Short mmCIF file of C-alpha atoms in Angstrom, two decimals:
data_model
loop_
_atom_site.label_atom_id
_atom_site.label_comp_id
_atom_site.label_asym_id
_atom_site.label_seq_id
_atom_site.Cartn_x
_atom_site.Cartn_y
_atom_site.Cartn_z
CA UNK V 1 -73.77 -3.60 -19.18
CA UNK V 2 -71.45 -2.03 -21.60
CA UNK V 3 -70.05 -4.16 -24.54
CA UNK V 4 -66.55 -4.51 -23.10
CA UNK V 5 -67.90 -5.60 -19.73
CA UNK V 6 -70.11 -8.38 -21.22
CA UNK V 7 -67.09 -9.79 -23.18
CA UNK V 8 -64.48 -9.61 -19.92
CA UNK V 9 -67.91 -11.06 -17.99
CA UNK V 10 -67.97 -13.83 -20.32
CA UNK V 11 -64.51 -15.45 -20.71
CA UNK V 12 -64.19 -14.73 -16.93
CA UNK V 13 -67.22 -16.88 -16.02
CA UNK V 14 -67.43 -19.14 -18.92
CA UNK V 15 -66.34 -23.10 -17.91
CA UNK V 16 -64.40 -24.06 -20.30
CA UNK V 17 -63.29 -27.07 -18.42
CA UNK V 18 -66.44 -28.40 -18.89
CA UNK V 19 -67.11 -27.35 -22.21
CA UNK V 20 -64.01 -29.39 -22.80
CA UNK V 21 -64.98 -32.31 -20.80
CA UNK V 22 -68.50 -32.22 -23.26
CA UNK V 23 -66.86 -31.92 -26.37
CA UNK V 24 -64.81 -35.12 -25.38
CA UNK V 25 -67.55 -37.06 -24.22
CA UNK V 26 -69.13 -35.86 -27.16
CA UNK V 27 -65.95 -37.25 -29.59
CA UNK V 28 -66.04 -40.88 -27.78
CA UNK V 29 -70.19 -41.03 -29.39
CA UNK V 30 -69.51 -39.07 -32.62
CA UNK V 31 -66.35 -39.06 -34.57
CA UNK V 32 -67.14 -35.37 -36.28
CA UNK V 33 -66.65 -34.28 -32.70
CA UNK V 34 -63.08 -35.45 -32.14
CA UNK V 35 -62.03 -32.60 -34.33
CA UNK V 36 -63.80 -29.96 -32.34
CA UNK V 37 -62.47 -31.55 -28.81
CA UNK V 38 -58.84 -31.31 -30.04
CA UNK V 39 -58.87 -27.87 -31.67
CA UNK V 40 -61.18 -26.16 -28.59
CA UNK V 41 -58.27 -27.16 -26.63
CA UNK V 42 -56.01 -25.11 -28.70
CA UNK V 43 -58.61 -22.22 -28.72
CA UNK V 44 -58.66 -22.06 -25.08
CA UNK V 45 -54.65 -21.65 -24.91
CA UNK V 46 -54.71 -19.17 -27.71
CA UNK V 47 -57.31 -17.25 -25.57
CA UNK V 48 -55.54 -17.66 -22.36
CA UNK V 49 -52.18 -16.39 -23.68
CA UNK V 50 -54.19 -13.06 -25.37
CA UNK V 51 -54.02 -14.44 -29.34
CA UNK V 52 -57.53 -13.22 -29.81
CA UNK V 53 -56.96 -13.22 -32.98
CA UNK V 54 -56.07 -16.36 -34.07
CA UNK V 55 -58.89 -18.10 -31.81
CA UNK V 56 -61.15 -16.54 -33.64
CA UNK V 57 -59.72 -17.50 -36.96
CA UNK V 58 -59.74 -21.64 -35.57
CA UNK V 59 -63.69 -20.80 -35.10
CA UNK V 60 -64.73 -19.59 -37.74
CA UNK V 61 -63.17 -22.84 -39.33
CA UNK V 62 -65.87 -25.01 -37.01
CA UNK V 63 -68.84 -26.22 -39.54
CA UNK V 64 -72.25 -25.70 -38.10
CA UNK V 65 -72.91 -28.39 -35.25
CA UNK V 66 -74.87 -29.00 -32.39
CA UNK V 67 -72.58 -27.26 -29.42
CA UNK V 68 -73.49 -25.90 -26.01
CA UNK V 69 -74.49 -22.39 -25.55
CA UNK V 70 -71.99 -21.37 -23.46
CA UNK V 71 -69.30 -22.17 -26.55
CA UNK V 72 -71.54 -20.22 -28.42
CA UNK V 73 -70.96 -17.59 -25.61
CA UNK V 74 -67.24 -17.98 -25.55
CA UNK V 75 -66.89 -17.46 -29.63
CA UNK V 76 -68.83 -14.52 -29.65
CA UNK V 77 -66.42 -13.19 -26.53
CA UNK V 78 -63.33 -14.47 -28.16
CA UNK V 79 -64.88 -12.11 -31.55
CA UNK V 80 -65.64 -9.26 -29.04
CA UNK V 81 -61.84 -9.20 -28.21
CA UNK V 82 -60.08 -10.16 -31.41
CA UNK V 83 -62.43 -7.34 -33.28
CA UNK V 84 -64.97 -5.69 -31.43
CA UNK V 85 -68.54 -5.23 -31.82
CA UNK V 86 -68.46 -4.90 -35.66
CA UNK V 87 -67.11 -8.89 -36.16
CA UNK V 88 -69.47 -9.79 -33.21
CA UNK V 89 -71.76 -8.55 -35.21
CA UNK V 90 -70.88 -10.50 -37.73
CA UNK V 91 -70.18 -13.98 -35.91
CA UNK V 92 -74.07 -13.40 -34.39
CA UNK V 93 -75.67 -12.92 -37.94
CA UNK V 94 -74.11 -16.37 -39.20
CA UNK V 95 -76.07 -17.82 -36.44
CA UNK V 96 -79.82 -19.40 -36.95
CA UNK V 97 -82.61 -17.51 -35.61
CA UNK V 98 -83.60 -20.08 -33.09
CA UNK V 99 -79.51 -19.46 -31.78
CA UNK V 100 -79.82 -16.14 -31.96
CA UNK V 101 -82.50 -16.48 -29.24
CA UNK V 102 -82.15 -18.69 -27.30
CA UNK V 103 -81.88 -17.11 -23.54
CA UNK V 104 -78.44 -17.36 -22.70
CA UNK V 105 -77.74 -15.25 -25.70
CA UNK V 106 -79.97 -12.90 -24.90
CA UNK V 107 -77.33 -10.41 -23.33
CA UNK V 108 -75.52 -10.40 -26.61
CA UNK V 109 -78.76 -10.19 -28.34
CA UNK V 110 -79.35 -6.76 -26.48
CA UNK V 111 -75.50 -5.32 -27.28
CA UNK V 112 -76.59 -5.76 -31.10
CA UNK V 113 -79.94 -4.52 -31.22
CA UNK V 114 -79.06 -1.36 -32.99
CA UNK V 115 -78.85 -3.04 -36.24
CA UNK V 116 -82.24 -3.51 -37.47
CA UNK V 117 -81.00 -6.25 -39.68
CA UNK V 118 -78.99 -8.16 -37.57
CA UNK V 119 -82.12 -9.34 -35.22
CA UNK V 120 -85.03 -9.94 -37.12
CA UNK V 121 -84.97 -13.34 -38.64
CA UNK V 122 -83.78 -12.60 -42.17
CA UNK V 123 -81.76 -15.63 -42.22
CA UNK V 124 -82.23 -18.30 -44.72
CA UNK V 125 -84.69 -20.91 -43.21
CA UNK V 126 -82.69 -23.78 -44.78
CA UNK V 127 -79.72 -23.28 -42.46
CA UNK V 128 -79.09 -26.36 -40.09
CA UNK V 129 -79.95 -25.13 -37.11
CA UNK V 130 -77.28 -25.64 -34.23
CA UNK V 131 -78.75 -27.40 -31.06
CA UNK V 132 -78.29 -25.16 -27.75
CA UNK V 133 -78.36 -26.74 -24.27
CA UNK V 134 -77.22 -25.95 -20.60
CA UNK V 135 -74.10 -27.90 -19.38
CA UNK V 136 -75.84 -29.40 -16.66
CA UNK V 137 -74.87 -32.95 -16.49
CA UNK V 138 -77.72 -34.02 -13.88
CA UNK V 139 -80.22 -33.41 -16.33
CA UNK V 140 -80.67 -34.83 -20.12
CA UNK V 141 -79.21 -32.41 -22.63
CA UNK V 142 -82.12 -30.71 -24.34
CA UNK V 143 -81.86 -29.19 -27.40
CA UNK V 144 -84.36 -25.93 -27.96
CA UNK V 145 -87.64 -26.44 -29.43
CA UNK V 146 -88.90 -22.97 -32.33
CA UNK V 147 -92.33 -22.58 -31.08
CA UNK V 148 -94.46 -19.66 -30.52
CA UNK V 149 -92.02 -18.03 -28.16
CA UNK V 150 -89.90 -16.95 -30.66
CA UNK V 151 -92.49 -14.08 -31.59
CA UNK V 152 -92.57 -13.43 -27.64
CA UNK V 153 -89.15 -12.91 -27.67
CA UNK V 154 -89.27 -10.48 -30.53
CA UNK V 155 -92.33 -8.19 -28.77
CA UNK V 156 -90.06 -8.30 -25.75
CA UNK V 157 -86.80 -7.04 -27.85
CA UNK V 158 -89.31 -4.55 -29.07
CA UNK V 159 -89.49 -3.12 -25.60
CA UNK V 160 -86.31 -3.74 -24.14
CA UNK V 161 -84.71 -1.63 -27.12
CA UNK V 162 -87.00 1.00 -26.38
CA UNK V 163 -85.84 0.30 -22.60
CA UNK V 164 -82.12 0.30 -23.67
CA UNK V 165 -82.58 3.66 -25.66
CA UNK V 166 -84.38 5.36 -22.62
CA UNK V 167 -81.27 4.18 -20.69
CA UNK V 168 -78.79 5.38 -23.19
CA UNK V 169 -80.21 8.98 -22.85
CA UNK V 170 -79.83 8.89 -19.15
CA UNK V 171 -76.48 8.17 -19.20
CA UNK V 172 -75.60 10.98 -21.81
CA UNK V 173 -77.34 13.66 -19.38
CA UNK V 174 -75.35 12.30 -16.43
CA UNK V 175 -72.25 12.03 -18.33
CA UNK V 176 -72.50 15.90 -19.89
CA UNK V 177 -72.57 16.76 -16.12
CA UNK V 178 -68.98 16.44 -14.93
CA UNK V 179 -67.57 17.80 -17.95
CA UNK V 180 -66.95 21.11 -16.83
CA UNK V 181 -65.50 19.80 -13.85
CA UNK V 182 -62.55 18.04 -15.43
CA UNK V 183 -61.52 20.51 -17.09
CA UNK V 184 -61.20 22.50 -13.70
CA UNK V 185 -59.10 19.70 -12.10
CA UNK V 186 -56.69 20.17 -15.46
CA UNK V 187 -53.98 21.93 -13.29
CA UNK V 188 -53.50 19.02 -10.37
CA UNK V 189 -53.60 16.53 -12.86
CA UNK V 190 -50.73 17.81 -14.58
CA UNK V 191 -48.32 17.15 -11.18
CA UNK V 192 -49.48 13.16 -11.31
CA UNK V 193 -46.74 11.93 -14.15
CA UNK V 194 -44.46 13.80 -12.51
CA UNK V 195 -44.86 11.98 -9.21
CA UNK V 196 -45.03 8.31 -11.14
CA UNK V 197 -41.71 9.05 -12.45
CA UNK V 198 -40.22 9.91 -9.34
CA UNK V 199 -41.84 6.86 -7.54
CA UNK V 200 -40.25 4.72 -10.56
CA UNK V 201 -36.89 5.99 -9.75
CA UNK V 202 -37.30 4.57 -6.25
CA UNK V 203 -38.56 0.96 -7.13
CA UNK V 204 -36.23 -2.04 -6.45
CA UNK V 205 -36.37 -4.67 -9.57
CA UNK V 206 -38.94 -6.72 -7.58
CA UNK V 207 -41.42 -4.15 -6.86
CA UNK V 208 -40.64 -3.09 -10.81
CA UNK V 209 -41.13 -6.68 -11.88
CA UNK V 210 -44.15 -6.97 -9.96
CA UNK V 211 -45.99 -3.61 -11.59
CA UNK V 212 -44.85 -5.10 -15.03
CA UNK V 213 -46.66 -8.21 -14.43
CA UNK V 214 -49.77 -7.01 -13.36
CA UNK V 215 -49.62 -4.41 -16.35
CA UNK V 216 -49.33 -6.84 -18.43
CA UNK V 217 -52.38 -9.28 -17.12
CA UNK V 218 -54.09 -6.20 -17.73
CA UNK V 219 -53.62 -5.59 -21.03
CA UNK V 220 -51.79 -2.50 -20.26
CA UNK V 221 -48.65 -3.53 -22.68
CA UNK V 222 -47.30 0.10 -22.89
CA UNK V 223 -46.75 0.96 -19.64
CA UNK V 224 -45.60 -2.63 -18.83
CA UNK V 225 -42.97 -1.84 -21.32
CA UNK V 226 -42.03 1.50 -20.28
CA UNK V 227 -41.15 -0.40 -16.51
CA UNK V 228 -38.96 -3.52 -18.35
CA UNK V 229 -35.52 -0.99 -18.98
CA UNK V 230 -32.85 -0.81 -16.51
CA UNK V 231 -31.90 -3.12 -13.69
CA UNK V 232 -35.18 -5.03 -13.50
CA UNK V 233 -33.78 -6.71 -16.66
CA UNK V 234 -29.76 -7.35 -15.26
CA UNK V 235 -30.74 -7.92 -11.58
CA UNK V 236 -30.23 -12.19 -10.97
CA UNK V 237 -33.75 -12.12 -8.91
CA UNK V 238 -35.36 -10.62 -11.72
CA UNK V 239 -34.06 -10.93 -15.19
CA UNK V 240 -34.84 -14.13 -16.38
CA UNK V 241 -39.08 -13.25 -16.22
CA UNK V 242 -38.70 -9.48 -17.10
CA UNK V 243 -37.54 -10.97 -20.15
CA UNK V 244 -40.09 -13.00 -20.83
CA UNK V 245 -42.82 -10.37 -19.95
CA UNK V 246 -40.85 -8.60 -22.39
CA UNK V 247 -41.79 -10.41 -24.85
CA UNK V 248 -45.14 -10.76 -24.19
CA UNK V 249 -45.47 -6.94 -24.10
CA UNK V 250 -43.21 -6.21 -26.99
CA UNK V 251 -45.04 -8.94 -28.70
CA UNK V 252 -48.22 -7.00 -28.36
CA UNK V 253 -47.02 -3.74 -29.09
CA UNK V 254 -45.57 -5.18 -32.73
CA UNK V 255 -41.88 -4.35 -31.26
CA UNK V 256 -40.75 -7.52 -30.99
CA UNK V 257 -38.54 -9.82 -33.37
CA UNK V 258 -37.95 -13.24 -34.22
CA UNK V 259 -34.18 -13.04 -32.68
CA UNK V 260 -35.75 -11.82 -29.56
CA UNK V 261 -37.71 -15.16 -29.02
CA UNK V 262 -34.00 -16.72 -29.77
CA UNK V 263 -32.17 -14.97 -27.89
CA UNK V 264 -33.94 -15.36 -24.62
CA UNK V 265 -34.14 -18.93 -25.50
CA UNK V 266 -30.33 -19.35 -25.66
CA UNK V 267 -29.87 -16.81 -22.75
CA UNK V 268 -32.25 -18.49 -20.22
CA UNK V 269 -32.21 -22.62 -21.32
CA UNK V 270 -33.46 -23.88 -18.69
CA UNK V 271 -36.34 -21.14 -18.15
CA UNK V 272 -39.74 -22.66 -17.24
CA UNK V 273 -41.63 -20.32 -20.03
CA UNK V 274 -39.72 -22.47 -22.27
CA UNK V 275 -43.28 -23.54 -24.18
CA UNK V 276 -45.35 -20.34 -24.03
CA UNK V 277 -41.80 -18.62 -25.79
CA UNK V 278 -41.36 -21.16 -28.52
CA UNK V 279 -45.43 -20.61 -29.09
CA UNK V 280 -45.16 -16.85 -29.12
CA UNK V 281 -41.92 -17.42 -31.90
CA UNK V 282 -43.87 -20.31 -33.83
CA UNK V 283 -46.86 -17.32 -33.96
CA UNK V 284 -44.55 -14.80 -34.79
CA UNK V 285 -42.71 -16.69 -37.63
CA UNK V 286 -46.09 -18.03 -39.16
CA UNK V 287 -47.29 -14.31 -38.86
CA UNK V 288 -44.63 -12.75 -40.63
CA UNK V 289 -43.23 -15.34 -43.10
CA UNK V 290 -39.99 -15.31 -40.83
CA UNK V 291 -38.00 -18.50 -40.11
CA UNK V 292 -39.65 -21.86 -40.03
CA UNK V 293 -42.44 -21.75 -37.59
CA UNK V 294 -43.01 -25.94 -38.16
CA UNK V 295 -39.51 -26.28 -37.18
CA UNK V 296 -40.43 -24.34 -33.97
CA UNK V 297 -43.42 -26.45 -33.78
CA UNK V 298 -41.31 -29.53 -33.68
CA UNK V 299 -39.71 -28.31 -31.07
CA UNK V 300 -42.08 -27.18 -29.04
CA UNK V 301 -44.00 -30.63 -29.29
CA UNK V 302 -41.15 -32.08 -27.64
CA UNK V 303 -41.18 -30.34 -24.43
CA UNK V 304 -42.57 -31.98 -21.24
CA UNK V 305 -46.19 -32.40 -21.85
CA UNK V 306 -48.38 -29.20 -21.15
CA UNK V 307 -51.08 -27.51 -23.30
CA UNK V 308 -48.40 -26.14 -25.77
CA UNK V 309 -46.31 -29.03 -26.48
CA UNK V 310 -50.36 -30.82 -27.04
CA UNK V 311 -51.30 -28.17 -29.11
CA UNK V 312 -47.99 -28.07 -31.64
CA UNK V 313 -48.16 -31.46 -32.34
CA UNK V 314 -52.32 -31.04 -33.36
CA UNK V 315 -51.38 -28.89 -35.68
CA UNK V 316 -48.09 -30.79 -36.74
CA UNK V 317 -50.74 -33.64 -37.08
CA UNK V 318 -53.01 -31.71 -39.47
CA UNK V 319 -56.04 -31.75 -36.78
CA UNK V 320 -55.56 -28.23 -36.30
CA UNK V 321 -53.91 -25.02 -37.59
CA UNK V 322 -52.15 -21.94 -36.21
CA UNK V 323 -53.73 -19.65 -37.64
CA UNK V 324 -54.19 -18.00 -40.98
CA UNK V 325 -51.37 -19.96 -43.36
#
């Protein structure tokens, strides 16, 4: 599995409902825990609305403690997004060797085996190491004893590196093959943008809306904002949520500014993005040292409850933070 499949795998799979349910069990026992439950709750919105970025940054705040391997799982997916395999890298070395592998980390174990260094132990032996367990509430919660099958595991890595590096030269032949052949199929390629912009012509605002928004769940921000011009943003059916893709897009693409995130707010008051728009301004303002993004905060904490409003007023409360301030 390639790296970017194993981090898309993960935060597709990944329960974080029940991670959240554990941490709050966890808080009602422990009060160090109360902390953690309040702030994952924030990480999970962050991650849901695409601030990679700034979940990461509320980890790497998290002392070491005894948490589930699947959050383990999640962080190191969350790092995979906000930065790629080089900060996974370096989330995964922070981790104790007994973390490192335990089995459900084993997948991530194998995407890293190229540094030498990363994967052999050479962490300080002093370093509390962070209890790993299932979340399978029929059973007790066991936490991983460091026996004997840690030097298993390492024999195995051994050979499934060797295994990995076979692979790796398999797929290099196989992927020199077709080479030539693109570059025959040049010529009838170069008729396909010409036939998108055509069919774009013909679009109503709907059908335009509609492409924009799945665009945009795919990460695809450009051409999301390439399709938000015209009458998908005038049309009555259409204009009040083109807008606010288009600020999610924009947003992305570093286009955006904070009198966008106003402007949509006084043009559309009674919208029903109303949160997730004074969250995107609040991250923009705190971003950019524009406006005062506590102010926005305020505000958003007093819209109807929902995970935005819940997560401004943590951080209003000092149990959490933004981001990087």
């Amino acid at each position: 599995m390639k790296f970017s499949a194993l981090v898309q795998s993960e935060l597709e799979t990944i329960n974080t409902t029940q991670i959240a349910d554990w941490l709050t069990k966890k808080s009602q026992t422990e009060r160090e825990y109360k902390r953690l439950s309040e702030d994952f709750k924030a990480i999970v919105i962050m991650q849901e609305a695409g601030f990679y970025e700034q979940a990461d940054t509320r980890f790497s705040q998290w002392k070491n403690k005894g948490i589930p391997a699947e959050l383990q799982r999640y962080r190191l997916a969350i790092a995979g997004k906000a930065g790629g395999k080089r900060l996974v890298k370096k989330r995964f070395s922070m981790l104790p060797a007994a973390v490192q592998n335990h089995p459900q980390l084993k997948p991530w174990k194998k995407q890293l085996q190229s540094n030498p260094f990363m994967l052999g132990g050479l962490l300080v032996a002093g370093l509390a190491v962070l209890g790993l367990f299932q979340l399978d509430f029929s059973q007790p919660e066991e936490v991983p004893v460091v026996t004997n099958q840690e030097n298993v595991e390492q024999k195995l890595a051994a050979l499934e590196k060797e295994v990995e590096q076979l692979k790796e030269k398999n797929e290099q032949l196989t992927e020199q093959a077709p080479v030539k052949s693109k570059d025959t199929t040049k010529p009838k390629e170069t008729a396909k943008p010409k036939a998108t912009t055509d069919a774009k012509k013909t679009l109503s605002p709907e059908e335009t809306l509609k492409q924009a928004i799945a665009a945009t769940q795919e990460k695809d921000y450009k051409s999301a904002n390439r399709l938000l011009t015209g009458t998908v943003l005038t049309d009555d059916a259409t204009k009040g949520m083109a807008r606010f893709y288009q600020l999610i897009a924009g947003g992305k693409l570093g286009e955006t500014k904070q009198t966008d995130y106003v402007a949509y707010r006084e043009d559309f008051p009674d919208s029903g993005y109303m949160s997730d728009v004074l969250w995107m301004q609040a991250v923009y303002e705190q971003k950019n040292k524009v406006g005062d993004y506590k102010a926005t905060l305020e505000e958003l904490a007093k819209q109807p409850d929902n995970e935005w409003s819940y997560a401004a007023q943590a951080i209003l409360d000092g149990k959490s933070t933004l981001g990087e301030e």
